[in-house]
Coordinates of C-alpha atoms and ligand atoms in Angstrom, one line a residue:
M1 CA -20.9 -11.6 -12.8
N2 CA -24.2 -9.4 -13.0
S3 CA -24.0 -6.2 -11.1
P4 CA -27.3 -4.2 -11.1
L5 CA -25.6 -1.5 -9.1
F6 CA -22.9 -1.0 -11.7
Q7 CA -25.6 -0.5 -14.4
R8 CA -27.0 2.3 -12.2
A9 CA -23.6 3.6 -11.4
V10 CA -22.5 4.1 -14.9
R11 CA -25.5 6.4 -15.7
V12 CA -24.6 8.9 -12.8
I13 CA -20.8 8.4 -12.2
P14 CA -18.3 8.8 -14.8
G15 CA -16.8 5.4 -15.5
G16 CA -19.3 3.7 -12.9
I17 CA -16.5 2.9 -10.5
P18 CA -13.6 5.4 -10.8
G19 CA -10.0 4.7 -10.0
H20 CA -8.2 1.7 -9.2
Q21 CA -11.4 -0.2 -7.9
S22 CA -12.7 0.0 -11.5
P23 CA -13.4 -3.4 -13.1
V24 CA -11.1 -2.7 -16.0
F25 CA -8.3 -3.4 -13.4
T26 CA -9.4 -6.7 -12.7
V27 CA -11.4 -8.5 -15.4
P28 CA -14.8 -7.0 -16.2
G29 CA -17.5 -9.5 -15.6
Q30 CA -15.4 -11.8 -13.4
F31 CA -14.7 -10.1 -10.4
P32 CA -17.2 -8.3 -7.7
Y33 CA -18.0 -4.7 -8.5
F34 CA -19.5 -3.5 -5.1
A35 CA -19.1 -4.4 -1.5
K36 CA -21.8 -5.0 0.8
R37 CA -20.1 -5.7 4.2
A38 CA -16.8 -6.9 5.8
E39 CA -15.9 -8.7 8.9
G40 CA -12.5 -10.0 10.0
P41 CA -10.9 -11.5 7.0
F42 CA -14.1 -11.8 5.0
Y43 CA -16.1 -9.5 2.7
W44 CA -19.4 -9.9 1.0
D45 CA -20.0 -8.4 -2.4
E46 CA -23.4 -6.7 -3.5
G47 CA -24.8 -10.2 -4.4
G48 CA -24.1 -11.6 -0.8
N49 CA -21.1 -13.9 -2.0
R50 CA -18.5 -14.2 0.6
Y51 CA -14.8 -14.1 0.0
I52 CA -11.7 -14.6 2.0
D53 CA -10.1 -11.3 1.3
F54 CA -6.5 -11.0 0.4
L55 CA -6.7 -7.3 -0.7
C56 CA -7.7 -6.0 2.7
A57 CA -9.3 -2.9 1.0
Y58 CA -5.9 -2.3 -0.8
G59 CA -4.1 -2.5 2.4
P60 CA -5.7 -0.6 5.3
L61 CA -7.4 -3.5 7.0
V62 CA -4.3 -4.8 8.9
L63 CA -6.2 -6.0 11.9
G64 CA -9.2 -7.2 9.7
A65 CA -12.5 -5.6 9.1
G66 CA -14.4 -3.9 11.9
R67 CA -12.2 -4.5 15.1
P68 CA -14.5 -3.5 17.9
E69 CA -11.8 -1.8 19.9
V70 CA -10.9 0.5 17.1
A71 CA -14.7 1.4 16.5
A72 CA -15.1 1.9 20.3
A73 CA -12.1 4.4 20.6
V74 CA -13.5 6.3 17.5
A75 CA -17.0 6.4 19.2
A76 CA -15.3 7.7 22.4
A77 CA -13.3 10.3 20.7
E78 CA -16.3 11.5 18.8
A79 CA -18.5 11.8 21.7
G80 CA -18.0 15.6 21.9
G81 CA -18.3 16.1 18.2
I82 CA -16.7 15.1 14.8
C83 CA -15.5 18.3 13.2
F84 CA -14.1 21.4 15.0
N85 CA -12.6 24.7 14.6
H86 CA -9.3 23.3 15.8
P87 CA -7.4 20.2 16.3
T88 CA -8.0 18.1 19.3
E89 CA -5.6 16.5 21.9
W90 CA -5.9 13.4 19.7
T91 CA -3.8 14.9 17.1
V92 CA -1.1 15.6 19.6
R93 CA -1.3 12.2 21.2
L94 CA -0.8 10.4 17.7
A95 CA 2.1 12.8 16.9
E96 CA 3.8 12.0 20.4
R97 CA 3.3 8.1 19.8
L98 CA 4.7 8.3 16.3
V99 CA 7.6 10.2 17.6
E100 CA 8.2 7.7 20.2
M101 CA 7.9 4.6 17.9
V102 CA 9.8 5.8 14.8
D103 CA 13.5 6.2 15.2
I104 CA 14.0 9.0 12.7
A105 CA 10.9 10.9 13.9
D106 CA 11.3 14.1 15.7
W107 CA 7.8 15.5 14.6
A108 CA 4.7 14.3 12.7
F109 CA 2.2 16.0 10.2
F110 CA -1.1 14.6 9.3
G111 CA -3.5 14.4 6.3
K112 CA -6.3 12.1 5.1
N113 CA -4.9 10.2 2.2
G114 CA -1.4 8.8 1.3
A115 CA -1.2 11.1 -1.5
D116 CA -1.7 14.2 0.6
M117 CA 1.6 13.2 2.4
T118 CA 3.7 12.1 -0.6
Y119 CA 3.0 15.4 -2.2
W120 CA 3.5 17.4 0.9
S121 CA 6.8 15.8 1.4
I122 CA 8.2 16.5 -1.9
R123 CA 7.2 20.2 -1.2
V124 CA 9.0 19.9 2.2
A125 CA 12.2 18.5 0.3
R126 CA 12.0 21.5 -2.1
E127 CA 11.6 24.0 0.6
H128 CA 14.5 22.6 2.6
T129 CA 16.9 22.5 -0.2
G130 CA 15.7 25.3 -2.5
R131 CA 15.9 23.0 -5.3
R132 CA 13.4 21.7 -7.7
K133 CA 14.2 18.2 -8.9
I134 CA 12.7 15.0 -7.4
L135 CA 13.7 11.6 -8.6
R136 CA 11.2 8.7 -8.4
F137 CA 11.4 5.3 -9.5
L138 CA 9.7 3.9 -12.7
H139 CA 6.1 2.8 -12.3
A140 CA 6.2 3.3 -8.4
Y141 CA 2.8 4.4 -7.2
H142 CA 2.6 7.3 -4.9
G143 CA -1.0 8.4 -5.7
T144 CA -2.7 10.1 -8.5
D145 CA -1.4 13.6 -8.3
P146 CA -0.2 15.1 -11.6
W147 CA 3.6 14.9 -10.5
C148 CA 3.4 11.1 -10.2
T149 CA 0.6 9.5 -12.0
D150 CA 1.2 7.1 -14.9
C151 CA -2.2 8.5 -16.5
S152 CA -1.6 11.2 -19.0
A153 CA -5.1 12.6 -19.0
G154 CA -5.5 16.2 -17.7
V155 CA -1.7 16.3 -17.1
V156 CA 0.5 19.0 -18.5
E157 CA 4.2 18.9 -19.2
G158 CA 4.9 21.3 -16.5
D159 CA 3.4 19.2 -13.8
R160 CA 6.3 16.7 -14.3
A161 CA 9.1 19.0 -15.7
D162 CA 11.1 18.5 -12.5
I163 CA 10.4 14.8 -11.9
L164 CA 13.3 12.5 -12.7
Q165 CA 12.8 8.8 -13.1
A166 CA 15.2 5.8 -12.8
P167 CA 14.8 2.0 -12.8
W168 CA 14.6 0.3 -9.4
N169 CA 17.7 -1.3 -7.9
D170 CA 20.0 0.1 -10.7
T171 CA 22.8 1.5 -8.8
A172 CA 24.6 2.6 -11.9
A173 CA 21.7 4.6 -13.2
L174 CA 21.3 6.1 -9.8
N175 CA 24.8 7.1 -9.7
A176 CA 24.7 8.6 -13.0
I177 CA 21.6 10.7 -11.9
F178 CA 23.7 11.9 -8.9
D179 CA 26.6 12.9 -11.2
L180 CA 24.3 14.8 -13.6
H181 CA 21.6 16.2 -11.2
G182 CA 23.0 16.0 -7.7
H183 CA 23.4 19.7 -7.5
E184 CA 19.6 20.4 -8.4
L185 CA 18.1 17.3 -6.6
A186 CA 15.7 18.1 -3.7
G187 CA 15.2 14.4 -2.9
I188 CA 14.4 10.9 -4.0
I189 CA 11.1 9.2 -3.3
S190 CA 11.0 5.6 -3.0
T191 CA 8.8 2.9 -1.6
P192 CA 10.4 0.3 0.7
F193 CA 10.5 -2.3 -2.3
D194 CA 9.2 -2.2 -5.7
H195 CA 5.5 -3.3 -5.9
P196 CA 4.2 -2.2 -9.3
N197 CA 1.2 -3.8 -11.0
Y198 CA 1.4 -6.3 -13.7
A199 CA 4.8 -7.3 -12.6
D200 CA 6.7 -9.3 -9.9
M201 CA 7.6 -7.5 -6.7
T202 CA 11.5 -6.6 -6.2
L203 CA 12.9 -6.2 -2.8
P204 CA 15.6 -3.7 -2.3
D205 CA 19.2 -4.6 -3.1
P206 CA 21.2 -3.4 0.1
A207 CA 23.8 -2.0 -2.1
F208 CA 21.2 0.2 -4.0
Q209 CA 19.7 1.4 -0.6
R210 CA 23.2 2.4 0.5
A211 CA 23.8 4.2 -2.8
I212 CA 20.6 6.2 -2.2
R213 CA 21.8 7.3 1.2
R214 CA 25.3 8.1 0.2
G215 CA 24.5 10.0 -2.9
L216 CA 21.9 12.0 -0.9
D217 CA 24.2 12.7 1.9
A218 CA 26.8 14.0 -0.6
C219 CA 24.4 16.2 -2.6
G220 CA 22.1 17.4 0.3
G221 CA 18.9 16.0 -1.0
L222 CA 16.3 14.2 1.2
W223 CA 15.2 10.6 1.1
I224 CA 11.4 10.3 1.2
Y225 CA 10.3 6.9 2.0
D226 CA 6.8 6.2 1.0
D227 CA 5.6 3.6 3.5
V228 CA 2.0 4.2 2.7
R229 CA 1.4 0.6 1.5
C230 CA 4.0 -1.5 3.5
G231 CA 3.7 0.6 6.8
F232 CA 2.7 -1.3 10.0
R233 CA 3.0 -4.7 8.3
H234 CA 6.7 -5.3 8.4
H235 CA 8.0 -3.4 11.6
L236 CA 6.1 -1.3 14.1
G237 CA 9.0 1.3 13.9
G238 CA 8.6 1.5 10.1
T239 CA 9.5 -0.7 7.2
H240 CA 12.9 1.0 6.8
R241 CA 13.8 -1.0 10.1
Y242 CA 12.8 -4.3 8.2
F243 CA 14.9 -3.4 5.2
D244 CA 17.7 -1.7 7.4
C245 CA 18.0 1.7 5.9
S246 CA 17.6 5.2 7.1
P247 CA 15.3 7.8 5.3
D248 CA 14.6 11.4 6.2
L249 CA 10.8 11.7 5.8
I250 CA 8.5 8.8 6.0
C251 CA 5.0 8.8 4.7
Y252 CA 2.3 6.6 6.2
S253 CA -1.4 6.0 5.7
K254 CA -3.4 2.7 4.7
A255 CA -2.8 0.4 7.8
L256 CA -2.1 3.3 10.2
A257 CA -5.8 3.4 11.4
N258 CA -7.2 0.0 10.3
G259 CA -9.4 1.7 7.7
Y260 CA -10.2 5.0 9.1
A261 CA -9.0 8.0 6.9
I262 CA -5.7 9.3 8.1
A263 CA -2.1 9.8 6.8
A264 CA 1.0 11.0 8.5
C265 CA 4.5 12.2 7.5
V266 CA 7.2 11.9 10.0
G267 CA 10.7 13.5 9.8
R268 CA 13.9 14.3 11.3
E269 CA 14.6 17.5 13.3
S270 CA 16.4 19.1 10.5
F271 CA 13.5 19.4 8.3
R272 CA 11.2 20.8 11.1
A273 CA 11.5 24.3 9.8
A274 CA 10.8 23.5 6.1
A275 CA 7.8 21.3 7.4
S276 CA 6.3 24.2 9.4
K277 CA 6.4 26.5 6.1
V278 CA 4.7 24.1 3.8
F279 CA 1.1 24.9 4.1
A280 CA -1.3 22.1 3.6
T281 CA -4.6 21.4 5.2
G282 CA -8.1 20.1 4.6
S283 CA -11.5 20.7 6.1
F284 CA -11.6 17.2 7.7
W285 CA -8.0 16.6 8.4
N286 CA -8.2 17.1 12.1
N287 CA -11.4 15.1 12.9
P288 CA -10.6 13.3 16.1
G289 CA -12.1 9.8 15.1
P290 CA -9.2 8.6 12.7
F291 CA -6.6 9.7 15.4
A292 CA -8.3 7.7 18.0
A293 CA -8.4 4.8 15.6
A294 CA -4.7 5.1 14.9
L295 CA -3.7 5.1 18.4
A296 CA -6.1 2.0 19.1
T297 CA -4.6 0.2 16.1
I298 CA -1.1 0.9 17.0
D299 CA -2.0 -0.4 20.7
L300 CA -3.3 -3.6 19.1
L301 CA -0.6 -4.1 16.7
E302 CA 1.7 -4.0 19.8
Q303 CA -0.5 -5.8 22.4
E304 CA -1.2 -8.7 20.0
S305 CA 2.3 -9.0 18.4
V306 CA 0.4 -8.6 15.2
I307 CA 3.4 -7.9 12.8
P308 CA 5.6 -11.1 13.7
G309 CA 2.4 -13.3 13.3
I310 CA 1.7 -11.8 9.9
L311 CA 5.2 -12.4 8.8
R312 CA 5.3 -16.1 9.9
R313 CA 1.7 -17.0 8.7
G314 CA 2.3 -15.1 5.5
Q315 CA 5.4 -17.1 4.7
E316 CA 3.7 -20.4 5.6
W317 CA 0.8 -19.5 3.3
V318 CA 3.0 -18.7 0.3
D319 CA 4.9 -21.9 0.9
G320 CA 1.7 -23.8 1.0
F321 CA 0.3 -22.1 -2.1
L322 CA 3.4 -22.9 -4.1
A323 CA 3.3 -26.4 -2.8
L324 CA -0.3 -26.8 -4.0
G325 CA 0.8 -25.6 -7.5
E326 CA 3.7 -28.1 -7.6
K327 CA 1.4 -31.0 -6.5
H328 CA -0.9 -30.3 -9.3
G329 CA 1.6 -29.3 -12.0
I330 CA 0.9 -25.6 -12.2
E331 CA 4.1 -23.4 -11.7
F332 CA 3.4 -20.3 -9.7
R333 CA 6.0 -17.6 -9.0
A334 CA 6.0 -15.8 -5.6
S335 CA 7.5 -12.3 -4.9
G336 CA 7.2 -9.5 -2.3
T337 CA 7.3 -10.0 1.3
P338 CA 5.2 -12.4 3.6
A339 CA 3.2 -9.5 4.5
L340 CA 2.7 -8.3 0.9
P341 CA 3.0 -11.3 -1.1
Y342 CA 2.2 -11.6 -4.7
I343 CA 1.8 -14.9 -6.5
R344 CA 1.2 -15.5 -10.2
V345 CA 1.1 -18.1 -12.9
A346 CA 4.7 -18.4 -14.1
D347 CA 5.5 -17.9 -17.8
D348 CA 2.6 -15.9 -18.5
P349 CA 3.7 -12.5 -19.8
G350 CA 0.3 -11.3 -20.8
F351 CA -1.1 -12.2 -17.4
F352 CA -4.1 -14.0 -19.2
R353 CA -3.6 -17.2 -17.3
Q354 CA -3.2 -15.2 -14.2
Q355 CA -6.4 -13.4 -14.8
A356 CA -8.3 -16.6 -15.5
F357 CA -6.7 -18.2 -12.4
C358 CA -7.8 -15.3 -10.1
A359 CA -11.3 -15.4 -11.7
T360 CA -11.5 -19.1 -10.8
A361 CA -10.4 -18.3 -7.2
I362 CA -13.2 -15.9 -7.0
K363 CA -15.7 -18.5 -7.9
H364 CA -14.1 -20.5 -5.1
G365 CA -14.6 -17.8 -2.5
I366 CA -11.2 -16.1 -2.3
F367 CA -10.4 -12.6 -3.5
L368 CA -7.0 -12.7 -5.3
H369 CA -6.3 -9.6 -7.4
P370 CA -4.7 -10.6 -10.7
H371 CA -2.2 -7.8 -11.0
H372 CA -1.8 -6.1 -7.6
N373 CA 0.2 -7.4 -4.6
W374 CA -2.0 -9.2 -1.9
F375 CA -2.0 -8.4 1.9
I376 CA -2.0 -10.7 4.8
G377 CA -3.5 -9.3 7.9
H378 CA -4.1 -10.2 11.6
A379 CA -7.4 -11.6 10.7
H380 CA -5.9 -14.2 8.5
S381 CA -5.6 -16.8 11.4
E382 CA -4.3 -20.3 10.9
A383 CA -7.7 -21.6 10.4
V384 CA -8.7 -18.9 7.8
L385 CA -5.5 -19.6 5.8
E386 CA -6.0 -23.3 5.9
E387 CA -9.5 -22.7 4.5
S388 CA -8.0 -20.4 1.9
L389 CA -5.6 -23.0 0.8
A390 CA -8.3 -25.7 0.4
R391 CA -10.0 -23.2 -1.7
V392 CA -6.8 -22.4 -3.7
E393 CA -6.4 -26.1 -4.4
A394 CA -10.0 -26.3 -5.6
A395 CA -9.5 -23.4 -7.7
I396 CA -6.3 -24.9 -9.2
L397 CA -8.2 -28.1 -10.1
D398 CA -11.0 -26.2 -11.7
F399 CA -8.5 -24.0 -13.5
Q400 CA -6.9 -27.0 -15.0
V401 CA -10.2 -28.2 -16.4
E402 CA -10.8 -24.8 -17.9
V403 CA -7.4 -24.7 -19.5
A404 CA -7.7 -28.1 -20.8
C405 CA -11.2 -27.5 -22.4
P406 CA -11.1 -23.9 -23.4
A407 CA -14.6 -22.6 -24.3
Ligands
PLP501 C1 2.9 3.3 -2.0 C2 1.8 4.1 -2.0 N1 1.9 5.6 -2.0 C3 0.9 6.4 -2.1 C4 -0.5 5.9 -2.1 C5 -1.5 6.8 -2.3 O1 -2.4 6.8 -1.2 P1 -3.8 7.1 -1.1 O2 -4.6 6.3 -2.2 O3 -4.3 7.0 0.3 O4 -3.9 8.5 -1.5 C6 -0.6 4.5 -2.3 C7 -1.9 3.9 -2.5 O5 -2.2 2.9 -3.0 C8 0.4 3.6 -2.3 O6 0.4 2.3 -2.4

């Protein structure tokens, strides 16, 4: 794939495209580099190629790109200005809405990005308990701050000195940590399920979730639920309701405002005092537009019964995808949930066949990331999903030819 923009970008931007959108995380030369526009379930790259998008901007576009009602709400909220000396009523309205919707929420705090909230929430846990240690699960993504990034560049030992790690769903390892560190544990941060890159997704073992809650109740630490990626796709009241557990603080972002920049942390009454002491802010954190976007998004999620539809169509799509693999003799493995599925070529530990398959899918106009979970959204209608499965089938046939006749 030829990208004139990338050639310009590398001259003036370190790495050309920094972060997770860099081509090194897909397959350089095979996947799009820059986006031009997006509408509903589709997006167009810089060359004008159209894709059915199963990445949804890495999650935010739960309603699909460019919902006019959300844009109209933003325009109305910004009619009096976009950036002020103080918050506006929109901030209070969104906090009221979240407190109403989320069973464990007695208050809400806002930022711009998911990582603003994951880092802020561990500070709240530390402030509340007067302890330093935080347990996170191996390879879980909570942003790129030094306490949690898997990248070692620019990170010093002290940044992670109080971060403990344990394998996901390993109740014995978890209990061993409670035995050894319970007295100094401020909290545990977990995602609703394990959704690492370059691996299958693993849903939570109910016994593991119970062990987290029981251990924290015994030692006095907080359960921070990082619902940044899963939130607003599984249950309107929070993904903890889908997986039937009860955390103390919940971080949201991504789908909360269908692409507008906002993040939230909600929490129980007992942590309000600590939350009010942990100072964090940003120049743009209270701009009204994203708050209005969040309120409009939540209204649409509710009015159009978006989440049950996503879960139903997502499951049908995954089943259809696997059936196509079976029909044409390619074994695929599915993991995750119907809202955040991930399907990969089975028996492919290096992910090379998976990369080749997804690159073939790109040629057939569907954007499937080779190593990151996919997202199903409201704009993935029955018709769009049917079209995408026809494209998946064409990609499978093409892929078989490429595998049979390597260059
Ligand atoms: C589970 C999870 N937590 C936190 C983050 C960080 O969010 P952001 O990139 O908005 O800072 C992400 C982003 O992908 C995420 O998936």
